[in-house]
PDB file of C-alpha atoms and ligand atoms in Angstrom:
ATOM      1  CA  MET A  23      17.480 -23.050  -2.376  1.00 59.00           C
ATOM      2  CA  GLN A  24      18.143 -25.646  -5.076  1.00 58.00           C
ATOM      3  CA  PRO A  25      19.558 -24.533  -7.757  1.00 63.00           C
ATOM      4  CA  SER A  26      16.622 -24.809 -10.248  1.00 68.00           C
ATOM      5  CA  ASP A  27      15.096 -22.946  -7.541  1.00 86.00           C
ATOM      6  CA  ILE A  28      16.271 -19.652  -8.114  1.00 93.00           C
ATOM      7  CA  PRO A  29      13.580 -17.178  -9.911  1.00 94.00           C
ATOM      8  CA  THR A  30      16.238 -15.934 -13.852  1.00 94.00           C
ATOM      9  CA  ARG A  31      15.879 -12.344 -12.152  1.00 95.00           C
ATOM     10  CA  GLU A  32      18.091 -13.793  -9.252  1.00 97.00           C
ATOM     11  CA  ARG A  33      20.335 -15.292 -12.049  1.00 98.00           C
ATOM     12  CA  LEU A  34      22.233 -12.528 -12.713  1.00 98.00           C
ATOM     13  CA  ILE A  35      24.455 -10.393 -10.555  1.00 98.00           C
ATOM     14  CA  VAL A  36      25.489  -6.905 -12.380  1.00 98.00           C
ATOM     15  CA  ALA A  37      29.740  -6.559 -10.673  1.00 98.00           C
ATOM     16  CA  LEU A  38      29.111  -2.700  -9.574  1.00 98.00           C
ATOM     17  CA  ASP A  39      32.687  -2.260  -9.858  1.00 97.00           C
ATOM     18  CA  LEU A  40      32.674   1.754  -9.959  1.00 97.00           C
ATOM     19  CA  PRO A  41      34.955   5.112  -7.961  1.00 97.00           C
ATOM     20  CA  ALA A  42      32.252   6.270  -5.818  1.00 98.00           C
ATOM     21  CA  VAL A  43      28.599   5.656  -3.702  1.00 98.00           C
ATOM     22  CA  GLU A  44      26.889   8.176  -5.700  1.00 98.00           C
ATOM     23  CA  GLN A  45      27.501   6.270  -8.698  1.00 98.00           C
ATOM     24  CA  ALA A  46      27.046   3.105  -7.869  1.00 98.00           C
ATOM     25  CA  GLU A  47      23.683   4.690  -6.107  1.00 98.00           C
ATOM     26  CA  ALA A  48      22.301   5.843  -9.323  1.00 98.00           C
ATOM     27  CA  MET A  49      23.719   2.628 -11.318  1.00 98.00           C
ATOM     28  CA  VAL A  50      21.202   0.678  -9.900  1.00 98.00           C
ATOM     29  CA  ALA A  51      18.538   3.686 -10.088  1.00 98.00           C
ATOM     30  CA  ARG A  52      18.796   3.341 -13.705  1.00 98.00           C
ATOM     31  CA  LEU A  53      18.407  -0.746 -13.342  1.00 98.00           C
ATOM     32  CA  GLY A  54      15.494  -0.420 -11.529  1.00 97.00           C
ATOM     33  CA  GLU A  55      13.835  -3.902 -11.305  1.00 97.00           C
ATOM     34  CA  SER A  56      15.479  -5.340 -14.184  1.00 97.00           C
ATOM     35  CA  VAL A  57      18.865  -6.178 -11.911  1.00 98.00           C
ATOM     36  CA  SER A  58      18.424  -8.162  -8.282  1.00 98.00           C
ATOM     37  CA  PHE A  59      21.669  -8.753  -7.492  1.00 98.00           C
ATOM     38  CA  TYR A  60      25.044  -6.786  -7.480  1.00 98.00           C
ATOM     39  CA  LYS A  61      28.162  -7.959  -6.003  1.00 98.00           C
ATOM     40  CA  ILE A  62      30.145  -4.438  -4.680  1.00 98.00           C
ATOM     41  CA  GLY A  63      33.960  -5.505  -4.463  1.00 97.00           C
ATOM     42  CA  TYR A  64      37.194  -4.334  -4.020  1.00 97.00           C
ATOM     43  CA  GLN A  65      37.244  -0.138  -5.819  1.00 97.00           C
ATOM     44  CA  LEU A  66      33.164   0.327  -4.548  1.00 98.00           C
ATOM     45  CA  ALA A  67      33.463  -1.093  -0.308  1.00 98.00           C
ATOM     46  CA  PHE A  68      37.211   0.789  -0.879  1.00 97.00           C
ATOM     47  CA  ALA A  69      35.891   3.988  -0.939  1.00 98.00           C
ATOM     48  CA  GLY A  70      32.830   3.971   1.311  1.00 97.00           C
ATOM     49  CA  GLY A  71      30.748   1.447  -0.742  1.00 97.00           C
ATOM     50  CA  LEU A  72      30.229  -1.211   2.451  1.00 96.00           C
ATOM     51  CA  PRO A  73      27.429   0.502   3.874  1.00 96.00           C
ATOM     52  CA  LEU A  74      25.648  -0.063   0.383  1.00 97.00           C
ATOM     53  CA  VAL A  75      25.064  -3.104   1.347  1.00 97.00           C
ATOM     54  CA  ARG A  76      22.364  -2.738   4.109  1.00 96.00           C
ATOM     55  CA  LYS A  77      20.778  -0.283   1.393  1.00 97.00           C
ATOM     56  CA  LEU A  78      20.473  -2.642  -1.376  1.00 98.00           C
ATOM     57  CA  ALA A  79      18.639  -5.692   1.390  1.00 95.00           C
ATOM     58  CA  ASP A  80      16.814  -2.786   3.111  1.00 95.00           C
ATOM     59  CA  GLN A  81      14.792  -2.107  -0.733  1.00 96.00           C
ATOM     60  CA  GLY A  82      14.753  -6.204  -1.549  1.00 96.00           C
ATOM     61  CA  LYS A  83      18.345  -6.873  -3.204  1.00 97.00           C
ATOM     62  CA  LYS A  84      20.549  -9.557  -2.805  1.00 98.00           C
ATOM     63  CA  VAL A  85      24.515  -8.664  -1.984  1.00 98.00           C
ATOM     64  CA  PHE A  86      27.596 -10.356  -2.953  1.00 98.00           C
ATOM     65  CA  ILE A  87      30.264  -8.942  -1.221  1.00 98.00           C
ATOM     66  CA  ASP A  88      33.204 -10.052  -3.452  1.00 98.00           C
ATOM     67  CA  LEU A  89      36.440  -9.756  -0.393  1.00 97.00           C
ATOM     68  CA  LYS A  90      38.357 -12.202  -1.654  1.00 97.00           C
ATOM     69  CA  LEU A  91      39.096 -13.304   2.181  1.00 98.00           C
ATOM     70  CA  HIS A  92      42.218 -15.373   3.239  1.00 97.00           C
ATOM     71  CA  ASP A  93      43.885 -14.645   6.430  1.00 97.00           C
ATOM     72  CA  ILE A  94      44.661 -16.879   9.138  1.00 97.00           C
ATOM     73  CA  GLY A  95      41.370 -18.684  10.064  1.00 97.00           C
ATOM     74  CA  ASN A  96      40.575 -16.471  13.531  1.00 98.00           C
ATOM     75  CA  THR A  97      41.400 -12.955  11.507  1.00 98.00           C
ATOM     76  CA  VAL A  98      38.964 -15.039   8.791  1.00 98.00           C
ATOM     77  CA  SER A  99      36.262 -16.009  11.774  1.00 98.00           C
ATOM     78  CA  ARG A 100      36.411 -12.640  12.707  1.00 98.00           C
ATOM     79  CA  GLY A 101      36.002 -10.876   9.728  1.00 97.00           C
ATOM     80  CA  VAL A 102      33.257 -13.442   8.667  1.00 98.00           C
ATOM     81  CA  GLU A 103      31.411 -12.510  12.035  1.00 97.00           C
ATOM     82  CA  SER A 104      30.838  -8.669  11.305  1.00 96.00           C
ATOM     83  CA  ILE A 105      30.030  -9.043   7.294  1.00 95.00           C
ATOM     84  CA  VAL A 106      27.191 -10.781   8.384  1.00 95.00           C
ATOM     85  CA  LYS A 107      25.434  -8.178   9.763  1.00 94.00           C
ATOM     86  CA  LEU A 108      25.658  -6.269   6.746  1.00 95.00           C
ATOM     87  CA  GLY A 109      22.488  -8.384   5.345  1.00 94.00           C
ATOM     88  CA  ALA A 110      25.407 -10.969   2.309  1.00 96.00           C
ATOM     89  CA  THR A 111      23.853 -13.247   0.497  1.00 97.00           C
ATOM     90  CA  PHE A 112      26.932 -14.443  -1.110  1.00 98.00           C
ATOM     91  CA  LEU A 113      31.201 -13.659   0.276  1.00 98.00           C
ATOM     92  CA  THR A 114      34.683 -14.718  -1.757  1.00 98.00           C
ATOM     93  CA  VAL A 115      36.921 -16.322   0.944  1.00 98.00           C
ATOM     94  CA  HIS A 116      40.155 -17.443  -1.852  1.00 97.00           C
ATOM     95  CA  ALA A 117      40.051 -21.955  -1.179  1.00 97.00           C
ATOM     96  CA  TYR A 118      42.167 -23.056   1.300  1.00 96.00           C
ATOM     97  CA  PRO A 119      41.171 -25.500   3.128  1.00 97.00           C
ATOM     98  CA  GLN A 120      42.407 -23.306   6.573  1.00 97.00           C
ATOM     99  CA  THR A 121      40.670 -19.936   5.152  1.00 98.00           C
ATOM    100  CA  MET A 122      37.448 -22.526   3.642  1.00 98.00           C
ATOM    101  CA  LYS A 123      37.024 -24.022   7.155  1.00 98.00           C
ATOM    102  CA  ALA A 124      37.329 -20.755   9.019  1.00 98.00           C
ATOM    103  CA  ALA A 125      34.587 -18.521   6.898  1.00 98.00           C
ATOM    104  CA  VAL A 126      32.641 -21.939   6.967  1.00 98.00           C
ATOM    105  CA  GLU A 127      32.346 -21.742  11.274  1.00 98.00           C
ATOM    106  CA  ALA A 128      31.556 -17.930  11.212  1.00 98.00           C
ATOM    107  CA  ARG A 129      28.812 -18.126   9.177  1.00 97.00           C
ATOM    108  CA  ALA A 130      26.533 -21.407  10.550  1.00 95.00           C
ATOM    109  CA  GLY A 131      23.428 -19.943  11.439  1.00 94.00           C
ATOM    110  CA  SER A 132      23.156 -17.210   9.382  1.00 96.00           C
ATOM    111  CA  GLU A 133      21.782 -16.567   5.779  1.00 94.00           C
ATOM    112  CA  LEU A 134      25.531 -15.700   4.260  1.00 98.00           C
ATOM    113  CA  LYS A 135      26.416 -17.946   2.138  1.00 98.00           C
ATOM    114  CA  ILE A 136      30.615 -18.947   1.560  1.00 98.00           C
ATOM    115  CA  LEU A 137      32.112 -19.056  -1.925  1.00 98.00           C
ATOM    116  CA  ALA A 138      35.228 -20.126  -3.305  1.00 98.00           C
ATOM    117  CA  VAL A 139      37.346 -18.488  -6.294  1.00 95.00           C
ATOM    118  CA  THR A 140      38.957 -21.817  -7.027  1.00 91.00           C
ATOM    119  CA  VAL A 141      40.461 -19.611  -8.998  1.00 90.00           C
ATOM    120  CA  LEU A 142      40.833 -16.770 -10.678  1.00 88.00           C
ATOM    121  CA  THR A 143      39.271 -16.250 -14.655  1.00 79.00           C
ATOM    122  CA  SER A 144      41.997 -13.890 -14.995  1.00 82.00           C
ATOM    123  CA  TYR A 145      44.457 -16.602 -15.476  1.00 88.00           C
ATOM    124  CA  ASP A 146      45.565 -19.449 -17.535  1.00 91.00           C
ATOM    125  CA  ASP A 147      48.368 -22.098 -17.179  1.00 96.00           C
ATOM    126  CA  ALA A 148      51.308 -19.957 -17.573  1.00 97.00           C
ATOM    127  CA  ASP A 149      50.114 -17.110 -14.331  1.00 96.00           C
ATOM    128  CA  LEU A 150      49.605 -20.316 -12.087  1.00 96.00           C
ATOM    129  CA  HIS A 151      53.543 -20.916 -13.141  1.00 97.00           C
ATOM    130  CA  ALA A 152      54.610 -17.544 -11.942  1.00 97.00           C
ATOM    131  CA  ALA A 153      52.917 -18.300  -8.722  1.00 96.00           C
ATOM    132  CA  GLY A 154      54.890 -21.218  -8.445  1.00 97.00           C
ATOM    133  CA  TYR A 155      52.539 -23.166  -9.072  1.00 96.00           C
ATOM    134  CA  ARG A 156      52.813 -26.870  -9.792  1.00 96.00           C
ATOM    135  CA  LEU A 157      49.451 -27.132 -10.604  1.00 97.00           C
ATOM    136  CA  GLY A 158      47.459 -26.147 -14.044  1.00 96.00           C
ATOM    137  CA  VAL A 159      44.119 -24.408 -14.096  1.00 92.00           C
ATOM    138  CA  SER A 160      42.361 -27.354 -14.475  1.00 89.00           C
ATOM    139  CA  ASP A 161      43.604 -30.241 -12.129  1.00 94.00           C
ATOM    140  CA  LEU A 162      43.469 -27.201  -9.556  1.00 95.00           C
ATOM    141  CA  VAL A 163      40.405 -25.843  -9.866  1.00 92.00           C
ATOM    142  CA  GLU A 164      39.083 -29.586  -8.886  1.00 93.00           C
ATOM    143  CA  ALA A 165      41.130 -29.956  -5.803  1.00 95.00           C
ATOM    144  CA  ARG A 166      39.955 -27.119  -4.272  1.00 95.00           C
ATOM    145  CA  ALA A 167      36.179 -27.710  -5.413  1.00 95.00           C
ATOM    146  CA  GLN A 168      36.557 -30.676  -3.914  1.00 96.00           C
ATOM    147  CA  GLN A 169      38.275 -29.431  -0.503  1.00 97.00           C
ATOM    148  CA  ALA A 170      35.308 -27.361  -0.721  1.00 97.00           C
ATOM    149  CA  GLN A 171      32.286 -29.686  -0.486  1.00 96.00           C
ATOM    150  CA  VAL A 172      34.518 -30.949   2.629  1.00 96.00           C
ATOM    151  CA  LEU A 173      34.394 -28.101   4.351  1.00 97.00           C
ATOM    152  CA  GLY A 174      30.799 -27.236   3.452  1.00 97.00           C
ATOM    153  CA  VAL A 175      31.862 -24.542   1.405  1.00 98.00           C
ATOM    154  CA  ASP A 176      28.116 -23.044   0.254  1.00 97.00           C
ATOM    155  CA  GLY A 177      29.403 -22.368  -3.345  1.00 97.00           C
ATOM    156  CA  LEU A 178      31.778 -21.940  -5.789  1.00 97.00           C
ATOM    157  CA  VAL A 179      32.881 -18.715  -8.217  1.00 95.00           C
ATOM    158  CA  CYS A 180      34.748 -20.553 -11.402  1.00 90.00           C
ATOM    159  CA  SER A 181      34.899 -19.802 -15.119  1.00 87.00           C
ATOM    160  CA  PRO A 182      32.029 -20.959 -16.847  1.00 90.00           C
ATOM    161  CA  GLU A 183      34.244 -23.404 -18.090  1.00 88.00           C
ATOM    162  CA  GLU A 184      34.946 -25.634 -15.080  1.00 89.00           C
ATOM    163  CA  ALA A 185      31.292 -25.459 -15.771  1.00 92.00           C
ATOM    164  CA  ALA A 186      30.351 -28.180 -16.736  1.00 90.00           C
ATOM    165  CA  SER A 187      33.427 -30.567 -15.414  1.00 92.00           C
ATOM    166  CA  LEU A 188      33.031 -28.725 -11.844  1.00 94.00           C
ATOM    167  CA  ARG A 189      28.992 -30.273 -11.717  1.00 92.00           C
ATOM    168  CA  ARG A 190      30.541 -34.116 -12.244  1.00 91.00           C
ATOM    169  CA  ILE A 191      32.143 -33.389  -9.488  1.00 92.00           C
ATOM    170  CA  VAL A 192      29.960 -31.241  -7.078  1.00 92.00           C
ATOM    171  CA  GLY A 193      26.769 -32.472  -7.852  1.00 90.00           C
ATOM    172  CA  HIS A 194      24.210 -29.799  -7.336  1.00 89.00           C
ATOM    173  CA  GLN A 195      24.221 -29.117  -3.707  1.00 87.00           C
ATOM    174  CA  ILE A 196      26.610 -26.494  -4.741  1.00 94.00           C
ATOM    175  CA  HIS A 197      25.833 -23.201  -6.475  1.00 96.00           C
ATOM    176  CA  LEU A 198      28.410 -23.045  -9.504  1.00 96.00           C
ATOM    177  CA  VAL A 199      29.558 -18.750 -10.121  1.00 96.00           C
ATOM    178  CA  THR A 200      30.461 -17.959 -12.777  1.00 94.00           C
ATOM    179  CA  PRO A 201      32.059 -14.362 -14.137  1.00 93.00           C
ATOM    180  CA  GLY A 202      34.505 -13.911 -16.950  1.00 89.00           C
ATOM    181  CA  ILE A 203      30.478 -13.939 -18.953  1.00 93.00           C
ATOM    182  CA  ARG A 204      30.830 -11.622 -22.064  1.00 92.00           C
ATOM    183  CA  PRO A 205      28.235 -11.279 -24.238  1.00 89.00           C
ATOM    184  CA  ALA A 206      28.302 -11.830 -28.229  1.00 80.00           C
ATOM    185  CA  GLY A 207      30.661  -9.326 -29.487  1.00 73.00           C
ATOM    186  CA  ALA A 208      31.573  -7.315 -25.717  1.00 76.00           C
ATOM    187  CA  ALA A 209      34.947  -6.830 -24.783  1.00 77.00           C
ATOM    188  CA  SER A 210      36.807  -9.238 -23.248  1.00 77.00           C
ATOM    189  CA  GLY A 211      39.094  -7.111 -21.031  1.00 79.00           C
ATOM    190  CA  ASP A 212      41.567  -9.102 -19.062  1.00 75.00           C
ATOM    191  CA  GLN A 213      38.789 -12.356 -18.661  1.00 69.00           C
ATOM    192  CA  LYS A 214      41.469 -15.372 -20.912  1.00 71.00           C
ATOM    193  CA  ARG A 215      38.271 -17.727 -20.037  1.00 69.00           C
ATOM    194  CA  ILE A 216      35.089 -15.453 -20.712  1.00 81.00           C
ATOM    195  CA  MET A 217      31.903 -17.259 -22.234  1.00 92.00           C
ATOM    196  CA  THR A 218      28.729 -16.092 -23.240  1.00 95.00           C
ATOM    197  CA  PRO A 219      25.738 -15.567 -21.198  1.00 96.00           C
ATOM    198  CA  ALA A 220      23.548 -18.935 -21.827  1.00 96.00           C
ATOM    199  CA  ARG A 221      26.561 -20.960 -23.037  1.00 95.00           C
ATOM    200  CA  ALA A 222      27.768 -20.593 -19.349  1.00 95.00           C
ATOM    201  CA  ILE A 223      23.842 -21.829 -18.276  1.00 95.00           C
ATOM    202  CA  ALA A 224      24.093 -24.981 -20.527  1.00 94.00           C
ATOM    203  CA  ALA A 225      27.011 -25.431 -19.002  1.00 93.00           C
ATOM    204  CA  GLY A 226      26.367 -25.831 -15.277  1.00 94.00           C
ATOM    205  CA  SER A 227      26.650 -22.491 -14.235  1.00 95.00           C
ATOM    206  CA  ASP A 228      23.513 -21.048 -12.051  1.00 97.00           C
ATOM    207  CA  TYR A 229      24.246 -17.325 -11.205  1.00 98.00           C
ATOM    208  CA  LEU A 230      26.757 -15.083 -13.528  1.00 98.00           C
ATOM    209  CA  VAL A 231      28.518 -12.516 -12.983  1.00 97.00           C
ATOM    210  CA  VAL A 232      28.894  -9.987 -15.509  1.00 97.00           C
ATOM    211  CA  GLY A 233      30.695  -6.801 -14.552  1.00 97.00           C
ATOM    212  CA  ARG A 234      32.413  -4.300 -17.367  1.00 95.00           C
ATOM    213  CA  PRO A 235      29.464  -5.382 -19.916  1.00 96.00           C
ATOM    214  CA  VAL A 236      26.652  -3.766 -18.659  1.00 97.00           C
ATOM    215  CA  VAL A 237      27.699  -0.993 -15.925  1.00 97.00           C
ATOM    216  CA  GLU A 238      29.622   0.585 -19.075  1.00 96.00           C
ATOM    217  CA  ALA A 239      27.281  -0.542 -21.700  1.00 96.00           C
ATOM    218  CA  ALA A 240      25.340   2.985 -23.172  1.00 96.00           C
ATOM    219  CA  ASP A 241      21.680   1.700 -22.443  1.00 97.00           C
ATOM    220  CA  PRO A 242      22.517  -0.602 -18.677  1.00 97.00           C
ATOM    221  CA  LYS A 243      18.662  -1.942 -18.646  1.00 98.00           C
ATOM    222  CA  ALA A 244      18.451  -2.956 -21.968  1.00 97.00           C
ATOM    223  CA  VAL A 245      22.325  -5.431 -21.974  1.00 96.00           C
ATOM    224  CA  ALA A 246      21.060  -7.088 -18.025  1.00 97.00           C
ATOM    225  CA  GLU A 247      17.535  -7.819 -19.914  1.00 97.00           C
ATOM    226  CA  ALA A 248      18.847  -8.883 -22.879  1.00 96.00           C
ATOM    227  CA  ILE A 249      21.331 -11.290 -21.029  1.00 97.00           C
ATOM    228  CA  LEU A 250      17.770 -12.397 -18.829  1.00 97.00           C
ATOM    229  CA  ALA A 251      16.476 -13.128 -22.396  1.00 96.00           C
ATOM    230  CA  GLU A 252      19.212 -14.514 -23.529  1.00 95.00           C
ATOM    231  CA  ILE A 253      19.597 -17.887 -20.050  1.00 95.00           C
ATOM    232  CA  THR A 254      15.069 -17.890 -20.754  1.00 92.00           C
ATOM    233  CA  PRO A 255      15.502 -20.781 -23.250  1.00 87.00           C
ATOM    234  CA  PRO A 256      18.516 -22.767 -21.753  1.00 88.00           C
ATOM    235  CA  LEU A 257      16.678 -22.734 -18.008  1.00 89.00           C
ATOM    236  CA  ALA A 258      13.182 -23.768 -18.875  1.00 86.00           C
ATOM    237  CA  ALA A 259      15.424 -26.680 -21.256  1.00 78.00           C
TER     238      ALA A 259
HETATM  239  O1  LIG B 310      33.625  -6.781 -15.896  1.00 61.02           O
HETATM  240  P1  LIG B 310      33.259  -7.599 -15.628  1.00 61.02           P
HETATM  241  O2  LIG B 310      33.073  -8.666 -15.755  1.00 61.02           O
HETATM  242  O3  LIG B 310      35.161  -8.996 -16.126  1.00 61.02           O
HETATM  243  O4  LIG B 310      33.809  -8.257 -13.645  1.00 61.02           O
HETATM  244  C1  LIG B 310      34.274  -9.341 -13.898  1.00 61.02           C
HETATM  245  C2  LIG B 310      33.722  -9.967 -12.433  1.00 61.02           C
HETATM  246  O5  LIG B 310      33.775 -11.217 -11.395  1.00 61.02           O
HETATM  247  C3  LIG B 310      34.492  -8.089 -11.971  1.00 61.02           C
HETATM  248  O6  LIG B 310      33.916  -7.751 -10.542  1.00 61.02           O
HETATM  249  C4  LIG B 310      35.896  -9.103 -10.992  1.00 61.02           C
HETATM  250  O7  LIG B 310      36.813  -9.153  -9.404  1.00 61.02           O
HETATM  251  C5  LIG B 310      35.046 -11.062 -10.795  1.00 61.02           C
HETATM  252  N1  LIG B 310      36.181 -12.357 -10.071  1.00 61.02           N
HETATM  253  C6  LIG B 310      35.802 -12.392 -11.433  1.00 61.02           C
HETATM  254  N2  LIG B 310      37.526 -13.685 -11.564  1.00 61.02           N
HETATM  255  C7  LIG B 310      37.098 -14.710 -10.957  1.00 61.02           C
HETATM  256  C8  LIG B 310      36.110 -13.841  -9.596  1.00 61.02           C
HETATM  257  C9  LIG B 310      35.440 -12.639  -9.275  1.00 61.02           C
HETATM  258  O8  LIG B 310      36.453 -12.248 -13.400  1.00 61.02           O
HETATM  259  N3  LIG B 310      37.421 -15.688  -9.842  1.00 61.02           N
END
């Protein structure tokens, strides 16, 4: 699917960052038809949440498995082969060349799309330096995006601040998926590079990943609907 063909409602991916499957299922029921794409990450996956992938897929929802794989190529390949069978739409891997190559090869012929995480959105230059990297955030994001494109990765997870410059580098064939989204007035939490939903879409994001602002809201459905309403005008522009 070309980025321009994505239905508006599918552009909001709600991160089910919740401690138990029952809570996740209750949140999905509360959100109802407003949300059609969910992300399952460490917290829920390691609390028995992986069978929820098939369950949600069978209900017509799309699921993004955000386990940010990174291991030797053979282990990544075998893992991706198992994930293909769960019925997920997106899977994240860290943007290391060996890892991206193994994941792309192992998902060949399936519906699963591989997203590479360039640099975590909670990282700034000082965090990268502390982790032993010589490059700052923008240079490392750019280098990893170029490698991802060469290796046939389907999409990139990046900060919305990087979306516009990444579009210039990777063109329109690669999906840009952006966490670090905060509706005006929401707490930033540990995210250091954040943007509002409308600005992120205008900057070139295809999919917005939103966790705490939705799942911790008093009225999650109202927040989800407000985000969808906010991104409709920039998508039409
Ligand atoms: O609660 P919040 O909206 O900050 O959640 C963002 C979600 O996106 C979390 O599940 C987080 O793990 C994920 N994520 C991120 N930064 C990345 C990749 C994924 O924040 N680079």
